[in-house]
Amino acid sequence: MILPLGLALTLASGVAPATARWAQAQERRILKEGVPLAAEGLAFAAELQIERPEEVRVLEVNPIPLPFPRPLVRLAGRWGLPLFEPGGMALGKGIYILEGNSRVLRHELVHVAQYQQMGGIGPFMRRYLMECLTHGYFDAPLEVEARERE
């Protein structure tokens, strides 16, 4: 479901700050509990010019935490809203990977590079939410870039 620009701006400006705070808390958890990138991940991070890739951490979980209750995800899906249960999620230098789904690591590393290029979690979340609301998740430019570079 793609929203008109005015509605998307209103929704994103209201949701982005809370989502960014949630993301920062999740990043802290991943950095504390996660494991460093293996050699292949470090090499790809270097290709992406990620700053200090040795600080990136990966945490396998099931399910991946979301910034809203799971029943809301199911309800939103029935309404056609762009909420889903992801196979991976980058939050700053922390990456959640759904257990057994390591194939998404390269995609999530592209998002780590995007966070850095944009100046952190807050700016990334504002842009990411706007793009998802105005283009749809699949066609959001940050997602397109991640798919192309993974």
Short mmCIF file of N, CA, C and O in Angstrom, two decimals, residues 26-89:
data_model
loop_
_atom_site.label_atom_id
_atom_site.label_comp_id
_atom_site.label_asym_id
_atom_site.label_seq_id
_atom_site.Cartn_x
_atom_site.Cartn_y
_atom_site.Cartn_z
N GLN A 26 17.79 -1.78 20.32
CA GLN A 26 18.06 -3.09 19.72
C GLN A 26 19.52 -3.19 19.28
O GLN A 26 20.15 -4.24 19.42
N GLU A 27 20.06 -2.10 18.74
CA GLU A 27 21.47 -2.09 18.34
C GLU A 27 22.35 -2.39 19.55
O GLU A 27 23.30 -3.19 19.46
N ARG A 28 22.06 -1.76 20.69
CA ARG A 28 22.84 -2.02 21.91
C ARG A 28 22.79 -3.50 22.28
O ARG A 28 23.82 -4.09 22.64
N ARG A 29 21.62 -4.11 22.18
CA ARG A 29 21.49 -5.54 22.49
C ARG A 29 22.35 -6.38 21.54
O ARG A 29 23.08 -7.27 21.97
N ILE A 30 22.26 -6.09 20.25
CA ILE A 30 23.01 -6.88 19.27
C ILE A 30 24.51 -6.71 19.49
O ILE A 30 25.27 -7.68 19.42
N LEU A 31 24.96 -5.48 19.74
CA LEU A 31 26.39 -5.24 19.96
C LEU A 31 26.89 -5.97 21.21
O LEU A 31 28.04 -6.40 21.26
N LYS A 32 26.04 -6.14 22.19
CA LYS A 32 26.41 -6.83 23.43
C LYS A 32 26.38 -8.35 23.26
O LYS A 32 27.29 -9.05 23.71
N GLU A 33 25.35 -8.88 22.59
CA GLU A 33 25.14 -10.33 22.51
C GLU A 33 25.61 -10.96 21.20
O GLU A 33 25.77 -12.18 21.13
N GLY A 34 25.80 -10.16 20.17
CA GLY A 34 26.11 -10.69 18.85
C GLY A 34 27.56 -11.10 18.67
O GLY A 34 28.41 -10.88 19.55
N VAL A 35 27.82 -11.70 17.53
CA VAL A 35 29.17 -12.16 17.20
C VAL A 35 29.74 -11.29 16.08
O VAL A 35 29.00 -10.75 15.26
N PRO A 36 31.08 -11.15 16.04
CA PRO A 36 31.70 -10.37 14.95
C PRO A 36 31.48 -11.03 13.59
O PRO A 36 31.17 -12.23 13.50
N LEU A 37 31.66 -10.26 12.56
CA LEU A 37 31.57 -10.79 11.20
C LEU A 37 32.69 -11.80 10.96
O LEU A 37 33.83 -11.60 11.39
N ALA A 38 32.36 -12.85 10.23
CA ALA A 38 33.37 -13.81 9.78
C ALA A 38 34.16 -13.16 8.64
O ALA A 38 33.82 -12.07 8.16
N ALA A 39 35.20 -13.83 8.18
CA ALA A 39 36.10 -13.27 7.17
C ALA A 39 35.36 -12.81 5.91
O ALA A 39 35.63 -11.72 5.39
N GLU A 40 34.41 -13.61 5.42
CA GLU A 40 33.67 -13.25 4.21
C GLU A 40 32.85 -11.97 4.43
O GLU A 40 32.82 -11.09 3.57
N GLY A 41 32.22 -11.85 5.58
CA GLY A 41 31.45 -10.65 5.91
C GLY A 41 32.34 -9.43 6.04
O GLY A 41 32.00 -8.34 5.58
N LEU A 42 33.51 -9.61 6.67
CA LEU A 42 34.47 -8.50 6.79
C LEU A 42 34.94 -8.03 5.41
O LEU A 42 35.08 -6.83 5.18
N ALA A 43 35.19 -8.98 4.51
CA ALA A 43 35.64 -8.63 3.17
C ALA A 43 34.56 -7.83 2.43
O ALA A 43 34.85 -6.82 1.78
N PHE A 44 33.31 -8.28 2.53
CA PHE A 44 32.22 -7.56 1.86
C PHE A 44 32.02 -6.19 2.49
O PHE A 44 31.79 -5.20 1.79
N ALA A 45 32.13 -6.11 3.81
CA ALA A 45 32.01 -4.82 4.51
C ALA A 45 33.09 -3.86 4.02
O ALA A 45 32.84 -2.66 3.84
N ALA A 46 34.29 -4.37 3.78
CA ALA A 46 35.37 -3.53 3.26
C ALA A 46 35.04 -3.04 1.86
O ALA A 46 35.28 -1.88 1.53
N GLU A 47 34.47 -3.91 1.02
CA GLU A 47 34.04 -3.50 -0.33
C GLU A 47 33.02 -2.37 -0.25
O GLU A 47 33.02 -1.47 -1.09
N LEU A 48 32.14 -2.44 0.74
CA LEU A 48 31.11 -1.42 0.91
C LEU A 48 31.64 -0.16 1.59
O LEU A 48 30.90 0.80 1.76
N GLN A 49 32.90 -0.21 2.01
CA GLN A 49 33.56 0.89 2.71
C GLN A 49 32.87 1.22 4.04
O GLN A 49 32.73 2.38 4.43
N ILE A 50 32.44 0.17 4.73
CA ILE A 50 31.88 0.34 6.07
C ILE A 50 33.02 0.71 7.00
O ILE A 50 34.07 0.06 7.00
N GLU A 51 32.82 1.77 7.77
CA GLU A 51 33.83 2.20 8.74
C GLU A 51 33.88 1.21 9.90
O GLU A 51 32.84 0.82 10.42
N ARG A 52 35.07 0.82 10.29
CA ARG A 52 35.30 -0.09 11.42
C ARG A 52 34.40 -1.34 11.36
O ARG A 52 33.62 -1.60 12.28
N PRO A 53 34.50 -2.11 10.29
CA PRO A 53 33.63 -3.30 10.15
C PRO A 53 33.84 -4.33 11.26
O PRO A 53 32.95 -5.13 11.52
N GLU A 54 34.98 -4.26 11.95
CA GLU A 54 35.22 -5.19 13.05
C GLU A 54 34.27 -4.93 14.23
O GLU A 54 34.11 -5.78 15.11
N GLU A 55 33.59 -3.77 14.23
CA GLU A 55 32.63 -3.45 15.28
C GLU A 55 31.21 -3.96 14.97
O GLU A 55 30.36 -3.96 15.85
N VAL A 56 30.96 -4.35 13.73
CA VAL A 56 29.64 -4.87 13.36
C VAL A 56 29.42 -6.21 14.06
O VAL A 56 30.34 -7.03 14.15
N ARG A 57 28.22 -6.41 14.55
CA ARG A 57 27.86 -7.66 15.23
C ARG A 57 26.60 -8.22 14.61
O ARG A 57 25.73 -7.50 14.14
N VAL A 58 26.51 -9.56 14.65
CA VAL A 58 25.37 -10.30 14.10
C VAL A 58 24.79 -11.16 15.20
O VAL A 58 25.52 -11.87 15.90
N LEU A 59 23.48 -11.12 15.34
CA LEU A 59 22.80 -11.92 16.35
C LEU A 59 21.68 -12.70 15.68
O LEU A 59 20.76 -12.11 15.10
N GLU A 60 21.78 -14.03 15.73
CA GLU A 60 20.72 -14.89 15.20
C GLU A 60 19.64 -15.03 16.25
O GLU A 60 19.92 -15.36 17.41
N VAL A 61 18.39 -14.78 15.84
CA VAL A 61 17.24 -14.85 16.75
C VAL A 61 16.05 -15.45 16.01
O VAL A 61 16.05 -15.53 14.78
N ASN A 62 15.05 -15.85 16.77
CA ASN A 62 13.80 -16.33 16.19
C ASN A 62 12.68 -16.08 17.18
O ASN A 62 12.67 -16.71 18.22
N PRO A 63 11.81 -15.14 16.88
CA PRO A 63 11.73 -14.29 15.69
C PRO A 63 12.57 -13.02 15.87
O PRO A 63 13.07 -12.75 16.96
N ILE A 64 12.69 -12.27 14.80
CA ILE A 64 13.36 -10.97 14.86
C ILE A 64 12.41 -10.00 15.57
O ILE A 64 11.23 -9.93 15.22
N PRO A 65 12.91 -9.28 16.58
CA PRO A 65 12.05 -8.30 17.26
C PRO A 65 11.55 -7.23 16.29
O PRO A 65 12.26 -6.86 15.34
N LEU A 66 10.36 -6.77 16.53
CA LEU A 66 9.77 -5.70 15.72
C LEU A 66 9.36 -4.55 16.64
O LEU A 66 9.08 -4.78 17.81
N PRO A 67 9.29 -3.34 16.11
CA PRO A 67 8.96 -2.19 16.95
C PRO A 67 7.46 -2.05 17.27
O PRO A 67 7.03 -1.04 17.78
N PHE A 68 6.70 -3.09 16.95
CA PHE A 68 5.26 -3.07 17.23
C PHE A 68 4.83 -4.51 17.50
O PHE A 68 5.51 -5.45 17.10
N PRO A 69 3.70 -4.71 18.18
CA PRO A 69 3.27 -6.07 18.55
C PRO A 69 2.98 -6.95 17.33
O PRO A 69 2.46 -6.48 16.32
N ARG A 70 3.29 -8.23 17.45
CA ARG A 70 3.07 -9.17 16.34
C ARG A 70 1.62 -9.26 15.91
O ARG A 70 1.35 -9.38 14.71
N PRO A 71 0.64 -9.18 16.82
CA PRO A 71 -0.75 -9.19 16.34
C PRO A 71 -1.04 -8.02 15.40
O PRO A 71 -1.81 -8.16 14.44
N LEU A 72 -0.40 -6.88 15.64
CA LEU A 72 -0.56 -5.73 14.76
C LEU A 72 0.03 -6.03 13.38
O LEU A 72 -0.53 -5.63 12.36
N VAL A 73 1.13 -6.78 13.33
CA VAL A 73 1.73 -7.17 12.05
C VAL A 73 0.74 -8.01 11.25
O VAL A 73 0.53 -7.77 10.06
N ARG A 74 0.13 -8.98 11.91
CA ARG A 74 -0.83 -9.85 11.22
C ARG A 74 -2.04 -9.05 10.74
O ARG A 74 -2.50 -9.21 9.61
N LEU A 75 -2.54 -8.16 11.58
CA LEU A 75 -3.69 -7.34 11.21
C LEU A 75 -3.33 -6.41 10.05
O LEU A 75 -4.10 -6.29 9.09
N ALA A 76 -2.17 -5.77 10.13
CA ALA A 76 -1.74 -4.88 9.04
C ALA A 76 -1.61 -5.65 7.73
O ALA A 76 -1.97 -5.12 6.67
N GLY A 77 -1.11 -6.87 7.80
CA GLY A 77 -1.00 -7.69 6.59
C GLY A 77 -2.36 -7.95 5.96
O GLY A 77 -2.51 -7.91 4.74
N ARG A 78 -3.35 -8.21 6.79
CA ARG A 78 -4.70 -8.44 6.27
C ARG A 78 -5.27 -7.18 5.62
O ARG A 78 -6.09 -7.25 4.72
N TRP A 79 -4.83 -6.01 6.10
CA TRP A 79 -5.28 -4.74 5.53
C TRP A 79 -4.43 -4.29 4.35
O TRP A 79 -4.68 -3.26 3.75
N GLY A 80 -3.37 -5.03 4.06
CA GLY A 80 -2.50 -4.68 2.94
C GLY A 80 -1.45 -3.64 3.28
O GLY A 80 -0.83 -3.05 2.40
N LEU A 81 -1.22 -3.39 4.59
CA LEU A 81 -0.20 -2.42 4.97
C LEU A 81 1.19 -3.05 4.92
O LEU A 81 1.33 -4.25 5.11
N PRO A 82 2.24 -2.24 4.72
CA PRO A 82 3.59 -2.77 4.50
C PRO A 82 4.31 -3.16 5.79
O PRO A 82 5.37 -2.68 6.09
N LEU A 83 3.73 -4.06 6.58
CA LEU A 83 4.40 -4.62 7.75
C LEU A 83 4.59 -6.10 7.49
O LEU A 83 3.72 -6.76 6.94
N PHE A 84 5.72 -6.63 7.87
CA PHE A 84 6.02 -8.02 7.60
C PHE A 84 7.00 -8.54 8.64
O PHE A 84 7.52 -7.78 9.44
N GLU A 85 7.25 -9.82 8.60
CA GLU A 85 8.22 -10.42 9.51
C GLU A 85 9.48 -10.71 8.70
O GLU A 85 9.50 -11.59 7.85
N PRO A 86 10.55 -9.96 8.95
CA PRO A 86 11.76 -10.02 8.12
C PRO A 86 12.66 -11.22 8.41
O PRO A 86 12.60 -11.81 9.48
N GLY A 87 13.50 -11.52 7.43
CA GLY A 87 14.52 -12.55 7.59
C GLY A 87 15.82 -11.99 8.13
O GLY A 87 16.71 -12.71 8.55
N GLY A 88 15.94 -10.67 8.11
CA GLY A 88 17.10 -9.98 8.65
C GLY A 88 16.75 -8.53 8.87
O GLY A 88 15.78 -8.03 8.28
N MET A 89 17.52 -7.86 9.74
CA MET A 89 17.27 -6.45 9.99
C MET A 89 18.55 -5.80 10.51
O MET A 89 19.11 -6.24 11.50
#
